[in-house]
Amino acid sequence: MPLVRMKGITKHFGGIVANKDISVDLIPGEVHALLGENGAGKSTLISILSGMCHPDGGEIHIDGEVARIHSPQDAIARGIGTLYQHFMLWESLTVAENIVLGSEGHAVVLRLQEVVDRINHLSRNYGLNVDPNAYIWQLTVGAQQRVELIRILFHQADIIILDEPTAVLGPQEVGSLGEILKSLAAEGKTILFVTHKLDEVMRFSHQVTVLRDGRNVGTFRTDQVKPEQIAILMVGHQVPSAINTTHPLGPTVLEVSTLSALNARGLPALKQVSFTVRAGEILGVGGVEGNGQEELASIITGLWKSQSGTVTLNGVDITNASPSFIARVMGYIPSDRVGTGLIPRLSLALNTTLRSQARRSGVDRWLLDLKAIRRRAQDLIATYRVHPSDPDLPAHQLSGGNQQRLLIGREVSLDRRLIIAAQPTRGLDIDATYQVHQLFVDLSFKQVAILVVSTDLEELLKICHRILILSRGEIAGTIDPDTTDRTAIGLLLAGQKGDPRAV
Amino acid sequence: MLFSFEETSDPKPSLSRRLATLLLSLVFALVIGAVFMLSVGVDPPTTYLTMLSGAFGSSYSLSETLVKATPLSFLALAVLLPSAAQFWNVGAEGQYAMGAFAGTGISLFVAPSLPPGLVIPIMLVAAFAMGAVWGVIPALLKTFFKANEILTTLMMNYIAAYWLDYLVYTAWKDPNGFGFPGTAVFPADAWIPQIFGRMHVGFFLVLALAVVIWVVMGRSRFGFELKVMRESLKSAYYSGFPVARNIVIAMVVSGGAAALAGLFEIAGIDHRLQAGFLMKYGFTALIIAWMARLNPLAVIPVAILYAGLSTGADQLQLSMGLPSSIATVLMGIILVVILGSQVLQRYRVTLTVGGKLWTLPS
Ligand SMILES: Nc1ncnc2c1ncn2[C@@H]1O[C@H](COP(=O)(O)OP(=O)(O)OP(=O)(O)O)[C@@H](O)[C@H]1O
Ligand SMILES: [Mg+2]
């Protein structure tokens, strides 16, 4: 007997049909995976269920009766808890304080000690491993996510919805989140989660629904389908899994030597890090997020300052160079997609001009040449298959995956000899991920040097010539994807604690 | 009962929708104003008509309204340009004062030794430069020491105000002025010509400035960079934009524009610097800039409306013996209603009462 029945949910945004007559049933005690290409309508369906937006048609039934969910408060009152991709936590407060603040509006006045006790209780029950007295800034992304989960459980939600929860996690953390979801389901909770990873669907879900172009194209018992079937249903064709990366490498392009830096809190983030990237090489930087990867990318790209050590590009010292200089010499795909890489409220066309000072780009003169800007944007949108393709749309109306295509397309089209890419396929569907991988490999064949920072080790193994594992700001080891065997990689990663910064 | 707000999907409401909301909210404000007048025992139609004719009814009142609207427009533009990059210039008042100071200095001490045709151009340049310096100091403090510009610009207002006091009461006080705090009258070469009543060329200059700023903000690369800086400083750095330089440029123009307003007031209207010169225009300008929704072209009509209310209020006092504070209250009502109406432009508001829904705008 389903607890939640979505019947014929339809939602338009202007001319775009985001959800078309979608019906999905969620059964208590089960994990339901929601899958689909970028822009298929997954986030839209979730925001309808969590009261963030109103459907144009269709009904939601909870426990057999029609539920009118007009606001996030309505959703919470109905026992629906949502874990969004962007956490809503105050960094400078403790876990317990955050949870108290999130409870305002609930008639009860909570005493902090009671909250701490309840958090400890929930944490123990579900194996969440959260210290109520830790400050948010001390926690890894994975731990912050578990805090959000605790908050949801704290409000006694029976229905738990998660939008791409694993996108920000490394392999071990994905595994433990999956176990947590399964144990929550075993307790009788109803769980819906979005992912792009087929192996997660197979490992953690009981049922799976595939969306395509806003429609439900199939709901299955997970143990009765094969991942290949789902992939074909989702993107309409097979997605190749292997990429050929072997070709000769050129001279050194980027050289980082004995680089040390502090993070935003003044704690050591990088310690004596040295490596080189050669022309045509794809170098991976992996490891659990929060071990210096972000700082490394920011320093190379001029957005953060190092304490000591040097960075040279083609033999020229660019240590702590200004961002406006860096913008002219390398492409950079930041992990912070909307907020740094793209500006959500500006049009796609203007977003494509952000880093180009090139001639005839439309921004090289005193006055903007809006026609030239639009024309170039249309080319870029077509080449990188951004959808929807109207250059006048504001960037926030694109789905996450399409935003990333626009961003990557812009940086690649700058035609630089070095590209720094942080989490380049986070949130991309399998086909788009493959496209990005293929694009990077093609560029490396053209002797472009690429530095890829990613928490997704599988991704690095697939495309990189070498992989450095950063742990507590130091290079813990180097992996050669062709020769290093899996057990050695396992040992290297196992040497890392899941929560390096947790107290 | 429950209100819920959903952001409308089009981020830029159409012009007709914006004008319609503006008109509706003006009417709404006038109705609330009428209720207020009734409550203090004044007849709304006569009061409104008196104000209207006092503001725009004769060529004299029209020119007086434009005289008031000129500095307000300059100052509102001075607030608005740096705000495009989220730099809040609360110091227009001080920059205005420093423009007047520079103009006074030139006309009293330098003008006699200049060829007549050069006096006014040099006053313009000096005032602009003085205002630019006054505006750039907070910009530099912000970029080098991360000092909050709201505080620094605000505090520099006090320095400028006391400096003017010192000049009119002591240093530059007219020895033949029978003890009145103020400088001597400027030589005739330093008088900026009046055109229509007391209205002077400054009004046309501010019109031109509004158009230029509108083009710069909407179409130029500089304006685009400011827009990116407003949306996200991180993006601006990432894009390689010269963030500090842009703030400095914006504040040079902003401080300069505010200073020109000060110069036109003394050289076009008063022809001397006297005590009571500062009328808190700098703060009124903040309100005008916001009511104009930071649109440089909209600043002009809003400033004229504001100026009209205040000349109209003078008329209330003269012919009906009413306190001019009635107009202040009316202005406050208009402001709140217009700012409130902006919510309706950005959000779709749904009111739920017992299962029934009302949606605005539908
Ligand atoms: N606020 C909005 N305004 C206009 N269009 C929107 C809005 N939000 C989403 N869309 C459009 O609706 C469609 C579905 O978007 P949605 O975000 O639900 O996709 P998704 O399946 O979550 O994709 P992704 O995997 O990339 O996150 C897309 O075409 C998107 O451009
Ligand atoms: Mg999504």
Tab-separated table of C-alpha atoms in Angstrom, chain A residues 16-169:
chain	number	residue	atom	x	y	z
A	16	ILE	CA	8.864	24.289	-21.416
A	17	VAL	CA	7.133	21.171	-20.131
A	18	ALA	CA	9.144	20.135	-17.097
A	19	ASN	CA	6.732	17.447	-15.870
A	20	LYS	CA	4.101	15.851	-18.039
A	21	ASP	CA	1.465	13.631	-16.487
A	22	ILE	CA	3.869	11.926	-14.090
A	23	SER	CA	2.495	9.283	-11.751
A	24	VAL	CA	4.701	7.680	-9.130
A	25	ASP	CA	3.849	5.694	-6.005
A	26	LEU	CA	6.138	5.589	-3.000
A	27	ILE	CA	5.890	2.624	-0.680
A	28	PRO	CA	6.843	2.781	3.005
A	29	GLY	CA	9.879	0.711	3.843
A	30	GLU	CA	11.339	1.181	0.387
A	31	VAL	CA	13.986	3.292	-1.264
A	32	HIS	CA	12.775	4.670	-4.576
A	33	ALA	CA	15.384	5.918	-7.034
A	34	LEU	CA	14.540	8.668	-9.525
A	35	LEU	CA	16.660	8.721	-12.626
A	36	GLY	CA	16.818	10.711	-15.832
A	37	GLU	CA	18.879	12.881	-18.105
A	38	ASN	CA	19.732	16.458	-17.237
A	39	GLY	CA	16.580	18.491	-17.618
A	40	ALA	CA	14.315	15.448	-17.476
A	41	GLY	CA	12.323	17.036	-14.651
A	42	LYS	CA	13.587	15.277	-11.535
A	43	SER	CA	14.230	18.381	-9.456
A	44	THR	CA	10.920	19.855	-10.574
A	45	LEU	CA	9.020	16.797	-9.377
A	46	ILE	CA	10.837	16.978	-6.072
A	47	SER	CA	10.162	20.657	-5.574
A	48	ILE	CA	6.482	20.015	-6.201
A	49	LEU	CA	6.439	17.302	-3.571
A	50	SER	CA	8.297	19.499	-1.107
A	51	GLY	CA	6.100	22.548	-1.640
A	52	MET	CA	8.672	24.714	-3.376
A	53	CYS	CA	6.571	25.049	-6.501
A	54	HIS	CA	2.985	24.406	-7.527
A	55	PRO	CA	1.987	21.921	-10.212
A	56	ASP	CA	-0.283	23.034	-13.049
A	57	GLY	CA	-2.115	19.761	-12.896
A	58	GLY	CA	-2.308	16.480	-11.037
A	59	GLU	CA	-2.766	15.476	-7.432
A	60	ILE	CA	-0.686	14.241	-4.562
A	61	HIS	CA	-2.263	11.753	-2.200
A	62	ILE	CA	-0.703	11.006	1.140
A	63	ASP	CA	-2.108	8.200	3.236
A	64	GLY	CA	-5.077	7.904	0.910
A	65	GLU	CA	-6.211	11.516	1.046
A	66	VAL	CA	-5.534	14.479	-1.241
A	67	ALA	CA	-2.716	16.590	0.130
A	68	ARG	CA	-2.524	20.261	-0.773
A	69	ILE	CA	1.097	21.218	-0.482
A	70	HIS	CA	1.407	24.935	-1.116
A	71	SER	CA	4.525	25.740	0.841
A	72	PRO	CA	7.532	24.015	2.365
A	73	GLN	CA	5.770	24.360	5.718
A	74	ASP	CA	2.818	22.360	4.384
A	75	ALA	CA	5.249	19.679	3.264
A	76	ILE	CA	6.931	19.486	6.658
A	77	ALA	CA	3.548	19.335	8.330
A	78	ARG	CA	2.724	16.374	6.091
A	79	GLY	CA	5.853	14.573	7.238
A	80	ILE	CA	7.889	15.298	4.111
A	81	GLY	CA	11.520	16.175	4.698
A	82	THR	CA	13.740	17.302	1.833
A	83	LEU	CA	17.489	17.284	1.512
A	84	TYR	CA	18.487	19.822	-1.117
A	85	GLN	CA	21.806	19.948	-2.874
A	86	HIS	CA	22.652	23.245	-1.251
A	87	PHE	CA	22.841	22.795	2.466
A	88	MET	CA	21.074	25.311	4.632
A	89	LEU	CA	23.400	25.351	7.600
A	90	TRP	CA	25.056	28.172	9.516
A	91	GLU	CA	28.777	27.493	9.392
A	92	SER	CA	29.666	29.255	12.616
A	93	LEU	CA	27.097	27.420	14.736
A	94	THR	CA	27.169	23.925	16.158
A	95	VAL	CA	25.121	21.033	14.858
A	96	ALA	CA	22.687	21.265	17.765
A	97	GLU	CA	22.309	25.031	17.398
A	98	ASN	CA	21.565	24.648	13.708
A	99	ILE	CA	18.877	22.134	14.455
A	100	VAL	CA	17.297	24.346	17.099
A	101	LEU	CA	17.252	27.271	14.680
A	102	GLY	CA	15.669	25.110	12.017
A	103	SER	CA	12.871	24.315	14.428
A	104	GLU	CA	11.640	27.875	14.909
A	105	GLY	CA	7.977	28.168	14.287
A	106	HIS	CA	7.364	24.917	16.112
A	107	ALA	CA	5.401	25.808	19.145
A	108	VAL	CA	7.684	23.991	21.546
A	109	VAL	CA	10.609	25.824	23.023
A	110	LEU	CA	13.493	23.428	22.946
A	111	ARG	CA	16.251	23.281	25.445
A	112	LEU	CA	19.653	22.789	23.941
A	113	GLN	CA	20.502	19.836	26.166
A	114	GLU	CA	17.333	18.016	25.100
A	115	VAL	CA	18.258	18.669	21.497
A	116	VAL	CA	21.749	17.307	22.047
A	117	ASP	CA	20.282	14.183	23.616
A	118	ARG	CA	17.844	13.656	20.781
A	119	ILE	CA	20.564	14.160	18.181
A	120	ASN	CA	22.742	11.613	19.930
A	121	HIS	CA	19.819	9.231	20.021
A	122	LEU	CA	19.007	9.631	16.312
A	123	SER	CA	22.657	9.497	15.389
A	124	ARG	CA	23.113	6.201	17.218
A	125	ASN	CA	19.886	4.687	15.892
A	126	TYR	CA	20.688	5.265	12.263
A	127	GLY	CA	24.477	5.113	12.367
A	128	LEU	CA	24.799	8.750	11.326
A	129	ASN	CA	27.898	9.452	13.371
A	130	VAL	CA	27.165	13.126	14.044
A	131	ASP	CA	28.577	15.002	17.023
A	132	PRO	CA	25.939	17.526	18.138
A	133	ASN	CA	28.571	19.859	19.564
A	134	ALA	CA	30.770	20.054	16.469
A	135	TYR	CA	30.760	23.298	14.505
A	136	ILE	CA	29.482	23.017	10.946
A	137	TRP	CA	32.702	24.446	9.501
A	138	GLN	CA	34.632	21.577	11.046
A	139	LEU	CA	32.611	18.981	9.163
A	140	THR	CA	33.206	17.440	5.763
A	141	VAL	CA	30.548	17.764	3.105
A	142	GLY	CA	29.430	14.215	3.858
A	143	ALA	CA	29.059	14.954	7.570
A	144	GLN	CA	27.141	18.169	6.828
A	145	GLN	CA	24.792	16.118	4.729
A	146	ARG	CA	24.189	13.801	7.654
A	147	VAL	CA	23.405	16.850	9.777
A	148	GLU	CA	20.718	17.790	7.275
A	149	LEU	CA	19.403	14.241	7.520
A	150	ILE	CA	19.288	14.485	11.296
A	151	ARG	CA	17.362	17.716	10.970
A	152	ILE	CA	14.812	15.956	8.793
A	153	LEU	CA	14.524	13.069	11.254
A	154	PHE	CA	14.296	15.553	14.093
A	155	HIS	CA	11.124	16.932	12.547
A	156	GLN	CA	9.795	13.390	12.479
A	157	ALA	CA	9.518	13.164	8.734
A	158	ASP	CA	8.231	9.849	7.401
A	159	ILE	CA	8.886	10.714	3.805
A	160	ILE	CA	12.460	11.634	2.987
A	161	ILE	CA	13.399	13.148	-0.352
A	162	LEU	CA	16.980	13.656	-1.469
A	163	ASP	CA	18.083	15.508	-4.639
A	164	GLU	CA	21.385	14.091	-5.866
A	165	PRO	CA	22.766	13.455	-2.385
A	166	THR	CA	25.727	11.430	-3.618
A	167	ALA	CA	27.009	13.992	-6.139
A	168	VAL	CA	29.217	15.642	-3.530
A	169	LEU	CA	30.495	12.461	-1.905
